[in-house]
Amino acid sequence: MRCFLRRSLTMAISLLVFLLIINLTPWTQEDSDVKELKQWAQDVGLNQLHADRNWQNLQRLGNDTNFLNVSYRYLAGVPPHKKKFLTVGLCSVKRKWSNYLLETLSSVFEQSTQEELQEMIVVVHLADPDQEWNSQMVEKVAKRFAAQLLMGRLLVIHAPSEYYPPLAGLKRNFNDAEDRVRFRSKQNVDYAYLMNFAANLSTYYLMIEDDVRCSKSFLTTIRKRLASQGDSYWVTLEFSKLGYIGKLYHSSDLPQLARFLMLFYQEMPCDWLFVHFRLLLTQKEVIRFKPSLFQHIGYYSSFQGTANKLKDEDFEEDLSTLPDNPPADMVTDIATFGNYLPYKAYSNMANFFWGKAPSAGNSFTIVFKQATPIFRIQIHTGCRQHPEDYLQAGLVELGTRKNRCDLHCASYTPIGLFKHGQFDREGLESSTASAPECVRIVVTKNQSEWLVISSISIWTKSGP
């Protein structure tokens, strides 16, 4: 306790000295970061002087999050004072040729707005047993991201080697070489300890790797995708198709996932274990969104420095034109084939709705949870795999006066026809007397080919 009090007092004095320095520095133009740093230093510095209370808060945080009973080393940064919306987590180890951690962190922070950064914390687990390398990386991170560390937006931690289970003499499943088994088994434990640490920091947890580039405002895009899911059940949402990049979880699931990884750490690679975890929690299908929000940039793998040129062709860096797709239910009387369910056309997932040959009068309706002003609607039918299965004749209508019993609207206004299976119309704000509650696709001619609706995109405002 006395040691903690001394450390708290030292930190408080350091923060107040820092505050004095930045107040005396002749800034030519004080930007929002400097103002925020000043306020942060003042608040935290005063808070640290109340050492007893602060010790209780940190102790409670440790008890709430440390399900695997690991004593972490805080290498840089301090935990947030309140729960965030999103934790971005990544592990990093020494690579044989190149290291991409600083570039990855730069992308996370530079591609996020100030408002988004206030809702986010990035946690880096430096998981290499080489303490000299860890120290060097901490120094580089501290120099380059001092502001993010000081404002509680970045944490660097380390789980000491003595907490790791045996990593030698493990089962050589899948005929993997011994060094490969050791690498992938340690990686599972690295992830487990990272998730164990992050379990109570935020509402959602996003896993990325230490060699990625991010889309602009990826947090806001994730918010939109979560809204489009509504109340539907999910365990993992995927925002990249590569490796363990862009995988989103409820933070409340992290304790289970961390224990699962520890239990089966030597059995198989992490990306296989994560699939098993999703299936065990009864999410049977992959829920992956397009475009992807994260791109793999590393050329050399963290395993033996081997070349790894994988790229996600669905990645887009600027998603300012991404549709809003407000929460809605899907209703159709077109016979659905297999598991190509109606909601897959609306969510921008990497899948589609596929219905058996429709007849004139059949319809596909999007019923909003609440009335929504609409600026633009874009609908694509047919797809690369089934180019003939497009809507040959049809129209789009906006509906009002929703009937809450059968999820249909009482009144519809036509707004345009499909052309070669495609529909795209802007300037719809004044198309109906009140805000639309439904969007309906109506088939106007029998067709022998089946129908793929590959995407339905709806914008509720005219610009970013």
PDB file of N, CA and C in Angstrom, residues 85-127:
ATOM      1  N   PHE A  85     -16.947   2.519 -25.624  1.00  0.00           N
ATOM      2  CA  PHE A  85     -17.778   1.780 -26.583  1.00  0.00           C
ATOM      3  C   PHE A  85     -17.003   0.622 -27.194  1.00  0.00           C
ATOM      4  N   LEU A  86     -15.725   0.852 -27.531  1.00  0.00           N
ATOM      5  CA  LEU A  86     -14.951  -0.143 -28.270  1.00  0.00           C
ATOM      6  C   LEU A  86     -13.522  -0.235 -27.760  1.00  0.00           C
ATOM      7  N   THR A  87     -13.062  -1.470 -27.570  1.00  0.00           N
ATOM      8  CA  THR A  87     -11.641  -1.739 -27.379  1.00  0.00           C
ATOM      9  C   THR A  87     -11.097  -2.355 -28.651  1.00  0.00           C
ATOM     10  N   VAL A  88      -9.993  -1.810 -29.147  1.00  0.00           N
ATOM     11  CA  VAL A  88      -9.275  -2.401 -30.271  1.00  0.00           C
ATOM     12  C   VAL A  88      -8.063  -3.115 -29.695  1.00  0.00           C
ATOM     13  N   GLY A  89      -8.017  -4.433 -29.840  1.00  0.00           N
ATOM     14  CA  GLY A  89      -6.950  -5.208 -29.245  1.00  0.00           C
ATOM     15  C   GLY A  89      -6.036  -5.832 -30.282  1.00  0.00           C
ATOM     16  N   LEU A  90      -4.725  -5.861 -29.991  1.00  0.00           N
ATOM     17  CA  LEU A  90      -3.780  -6.530 -30.882  1.00  0.00           C
ATOM     18  C   LEU A  90      -2.573  -6.998 -30.091  1.00  0.00           C
ATOM     19  N   CYS A  91      -1.990  -8.104 -30.538  1.00  0.00           N
ATOM     20  CA  CYS A  91      -0.751  -8.631 -29.972  1.00  0.00           C
ATOM     21  C   CYS A  91       0.379  -8.358 -30.951  1.00  0.00           C
ATOM     22  N   SER A  92       1.579  -8.167 -30.410  1.00  0.00           N
ATOM     23  CA  SER A  92       2.728  -7.944 -31.273  1.00  0.00           C
ATOM     24  C   SER A  92       3.946  -8.652 -30.698  1.00  0.00           C
ATOM     25  N   VAL A  93       4.702  -9.298 -31.578  1.00  0.00           N
ATOM     26  CA  VAL A  93       5.949  -9.957 -31.197  1.00  0.00           C
ATOM     27  C   VAL A  93       7.035  -9.538 -32.179  1.00  0.00           C
ATOM     28  N   LYS A  94       8.260  -9.835 -31.809  1.00  0.00           N
ATOM     29  CA  LYS A  94       9.403  -9.494 -32.662  1.00  0.00           C
ATOM     30  C   LYS A  94       9.342 -10.303 -33.953  1.00  0.00           C
ATOM     31  N   ARG A  95       9.521  -9.622 -35.074  1.00  0.00           N
ATOM     32  CA  ARG A  95       9.545 -10.292 -36.375  1.00  0.00           C
ATOM     33  C   ARG A  95      10.979 -10.373 -36.876  1.00  0.00           C
ATOM     34  N   LYS A  96      11.216 -11.342 -37.724  1.00  0.00           N
ATOM     35  CA  LYS A  96      12.569 -11.574 -38.208  1.00  0.00           C
ATOM     36  C   LYS A  96      13.058 -10.443 -39.092  1.00  0.00           C
ATOM     37  N   TRP A  97      12.163  -9.881 -39.931  1.00  0.00           N
ATOM     38  CA  TRP A  97      12.611  -8.878 -40.897  1.00  0.00           C
ATOM     39  C   TRP A  97      12.043  -7.491 -40.615  1.00  0.00           C
ATOM     40  N   SER A  98      10.727  -7.376 -40.574  1.00  0.00           N
ATOM     41  CA  SER A  98      10.113  -6.051 -40.445  1.00  0.00           C
ATOM     42  C   SER A  98       9.071  -6.067 -39.335  1.00  0.00           C
ATOM     43  N   ASN A  99       8.805  -4.878 -38.771  1.00  0.00           N
ATOM     44  CA  ASN A  99       7.752  -4.732 -37.781  1.00  0.00           C
ATOM     45  C   ASN A  99       6.812  -3.621 -38.227  1.00  0.00           C
ATOM     46  N   TYR A 100       5.510  -3.874 -38.102  1.00  0.00           N
ATOM     47  CA  TYR A 100       4.514  -2.950 -38.647  1.00  0.00           C
ATOM     48  C   TYR A 100       3.656  -2.311 -37.558  1.00  0.00           C
ATOM     49  N   LEU A 101       4.002  -2.515 -36.286  1.00  0.00           N
ATOM     50  CA  LEU A 101       3.142  -2.062 -35.197  1.00  0.00           C
ATOM     51  C   LEU A 101       2.912  -0.558 -35.228  1.00  0.00           C
ATOM     52  N   LEU A 102       3.964   0.221 -35.393  1.00  0.00           N
ATOM     53  CA  LEU A 102       3.805   1.683 -35.380  1.00  0.00           C
ATOM     54  C   LEU A 102       2.931   2.152 -36.528  1.00  0.00           C
ATOM     55  N   GLU A 103       3.096   1.521 -37.689  1.00  0.00           N
ATOM     56  CA  GLU A 103       2.271   1.876 -38.839  1.00  0.00           C
ATOM     57  C   GLU A 103       0.804   1.525 -38.591  1.00  0.00           C
ATOM     58  N   THR A 104       0.570   0.400 -37.939  1.00  0.00           N
ATOM     59  CA  THR A 104      -0.800  -0.004 -37.628  1.00  0.00           C
ATOM     60  C   THR A 104      -1.451   0.970 -36.652  1.00  0.00           C
ATOM     61  N   LEU A 105      -0.746   1.321 -35.580  1.00  0.00           N
ATOM     62  CA  LEU A 105      -1.294   2.261 -34.610  1.00  0.00           C
ATOM     63  C   LEU A 105      -1.551   3.630 -35.243  1.00  0.00           C
ATOM     64  N   SER A 106      -0.659   4.055 -36.111  1.00  0.00           N
ATOM     65  CA  SER A 106      -0.870   5.332 -36.813  1.00  0.00           C
ATOM     66  C   SER A 106      -2.166   5.295 -37.603  1.00  0.00           C
ATOM     67  N   SER A 107      -2.412   4.199 -38.285  1.00  0.00           N
ATOM     68  CA  SER A 107      -3.627   4.085 -39.082  1.00  0.00           C
ATOM     69  C   SER A 107      -4.869   4.115 -38.203  1.00  0.00           C
ATOM     70  N   VAL A 108      -4.842   3.400 -37.065  1.00  0.00           N
ATOM     71  CA  VAL A 108      -5.997   3.386 -36.161  1.00  0.00           C
ATOM     72  C   VAL A 108      -6.340   4.801 -35.713  1.00  0.00           C
ATOM     73  N   PHE A 109      -5.337   5.569 -35.287  1.00  0.00           N
ATOM     74  CA  PHE A 109      -5.593   6.902 -34.748  1.00  0.00           C
ATOM     75  C   PHE A 109      -5.868   7.929 -35.844  1.00  0.00           C
ATOM     76  N   GLU A 110      -5.135   7.868 -36.938  1.00  0.00           N
ATOM     77  CA  GLU A 110      -5.296   8.866 -37.994  1.00  0.00           C
ATOM     78  C   GLU A 110      -6.606   8.694 -38.759  1.00  0.00           C
ATOM     79  N   GLN A 111      -7.108   7.489 -38.832  1.00  0.00           N
ATOM     80  CA  GLN A 111      -8.348   7.236 -39.567  1.00  0.00           C
ATOM     81  C   GLN A 111      -9.583   7.424 -38.695  1.00  0.00           C
ATOM     82  N   SER A 112      -9.402   7.888 -37.456  1.00  0.00           N
ATOM     83  CA  SER A 112     -10.516   8.094 -36.531  1.00  0.00           C
ATOM     84  C   SER A 112     -10.658   9.574 -36.211  1.00  0.00           C
ATOM     85  N   THR A 113     -11.897  10.029 -36.066  1.00  0.00           N
ATOM     86  CA  THR A 113     -12.155  11.412 -35.670  1.00  0.00           C
ATOM     87  C   THR A 113     -11.923  11.568 -34.173  1.00  0.00           C
ATOM     88  N   GLN A 114     -11.841  12.810 -33.702  1.00  0.00           N
ATOM     89  CA  GLN A 114     -11.681  13.060 -32.279  1.00  0.00           C
ATOM     90  C   GLN A 114     -12.853  12.492 -31.484  1.00  0.00           C
ATOM     91  N   GLU A 115     -14.049  12.604 -32.036  1.00  0.00           N
ATOM     92  CA  GLU A 115     -15.229  12.068 -31.354  1.00  0.00           C
ATOM     93  C   GLU A 115     -15.143  10.542 -31.244  1.00  0.00           C
ATOM     94  N   GLU A 116     -14.674   9.896 -32.303  1.00  0.00           N
ATOM     95  CA  GLU A 116     -14.533   8.438 -32.271  1.00  0.00           C
ATOM     96  C   GLU A 116     -13.463   8.004 -31.282  1.00  0.00           C
ATOM     97  N   LEU A 117     -12.362   8.749 -31.226  1.00  0.00           N
ATOM     98  CA  LEU A 117     -11.275   8.392 -30.313  1.00  0.00           C
ATOM     99  C   LEU A 117     -11.715   8.465 -28.858  1.00  0.00           C
ATOM    100  N   GLN A 118     -12.655   9.331 -28.544  1.00  0.00           N
ATOM    101  CA  GLN A 118     -13.146   9.428 -27.174  1.00  0.00           C
ATOM    102  C   GLN A 118     -13.937   8.194 -26.755  1.00  0.00           C
ATOM    103  N   GLU A 119     -14.411   7.432 -27.732  1.00  0.00           N
ATOM    104  CA  GLU A 119     -15.195   6.230 -27.437  1.00  0.00           C
ATOM    105  C   GLU A 119     -14.374   4.945 -27.573  1.00  0.00           C
ATOM    106  N   MET A 120     -13.074   5.071 -27.720  1.00  0.00           N
ATOM    107  CA  MET A 120     -12.243   3.930 -28.085  1.00  0.00           C
ATOM    108  C   MET A 120     -10.996   3.871 -27.214  1.00  0.00           C
ATOM    109  N   ILE A 121     -10.545   2.655 -26.928  1.00  0.00           N
ATOM    110  CA  ILE A 121      -9.233   2.465 -26.336  1.00  0.00           C
ATOM    111  C   ILE A 121      -8.527   1.349 -27.090  1.00  0.00           C
ATOM    112  N   VAL A 122      -7.249   1.547 -27.371  1.00  0.00           N
ATOM    113  CA  VAL A 122      -6.432   0.555 -28.075  1.00  0.00           C
ATOM    114  C   VAL A 122      -5.530  -0.114 -27.046  1.00  0.00           C
ATOM    115  N   VAL A 123      -5.555  -1.440 -26.998  1.00  0.00           N
ATOM    116  CA  VAL A 123      -4.725  -2.199 -26.073  1.00  0.00           C
ATOM    117  C   VAL A 123      -3.752  -3.047 -26.881  1.00  0.00           C
ATOM    118  N   VAL A 124      -2.461  -2.820 -26.651  1.00  0.00           N
ATOM    119  CA  VAL A 124      -1.403  -3.585 -27.321  1.00  0.00           C
ATOM    120  C   VAL A 124      -0.768  -4.530 -26.305  1.00  0.00           C
ATOM    121  N   HIS A 125      -0.785  -5.808 -26.622  1.00  0.00           N
ATOM    122  CA  HIS A 125      -0.089  -6.789 -25.783  1.00  0.00           C
ATOM    123  C   HIS A 125       1.244  -7.106 -26.452  1.00  0.00           C
ATOM    124  N   LEU A 126       2.326  -6.555 -25.896  1.00  0.00           N
ATOM    125  CA  LEU A 126       3.667  -6.911 -26.375  1.00  0.00           C
ATOM    126  C   LEU A 126       4.001  -8.274 -25.777  1.00  0.00           C
ATOM    127  N   ALA A 127       3.921  -9.295 -26.606  1.00  0.00           N
ATOM    128  CA  ALA A 127       3.924 -10.673 -26.104  1.00  0.00           C
ATOM    129  C   ALA A 127       5.234 -11.403 -26.361  1.00  0.00           C
TER     130      ALA A 127
END
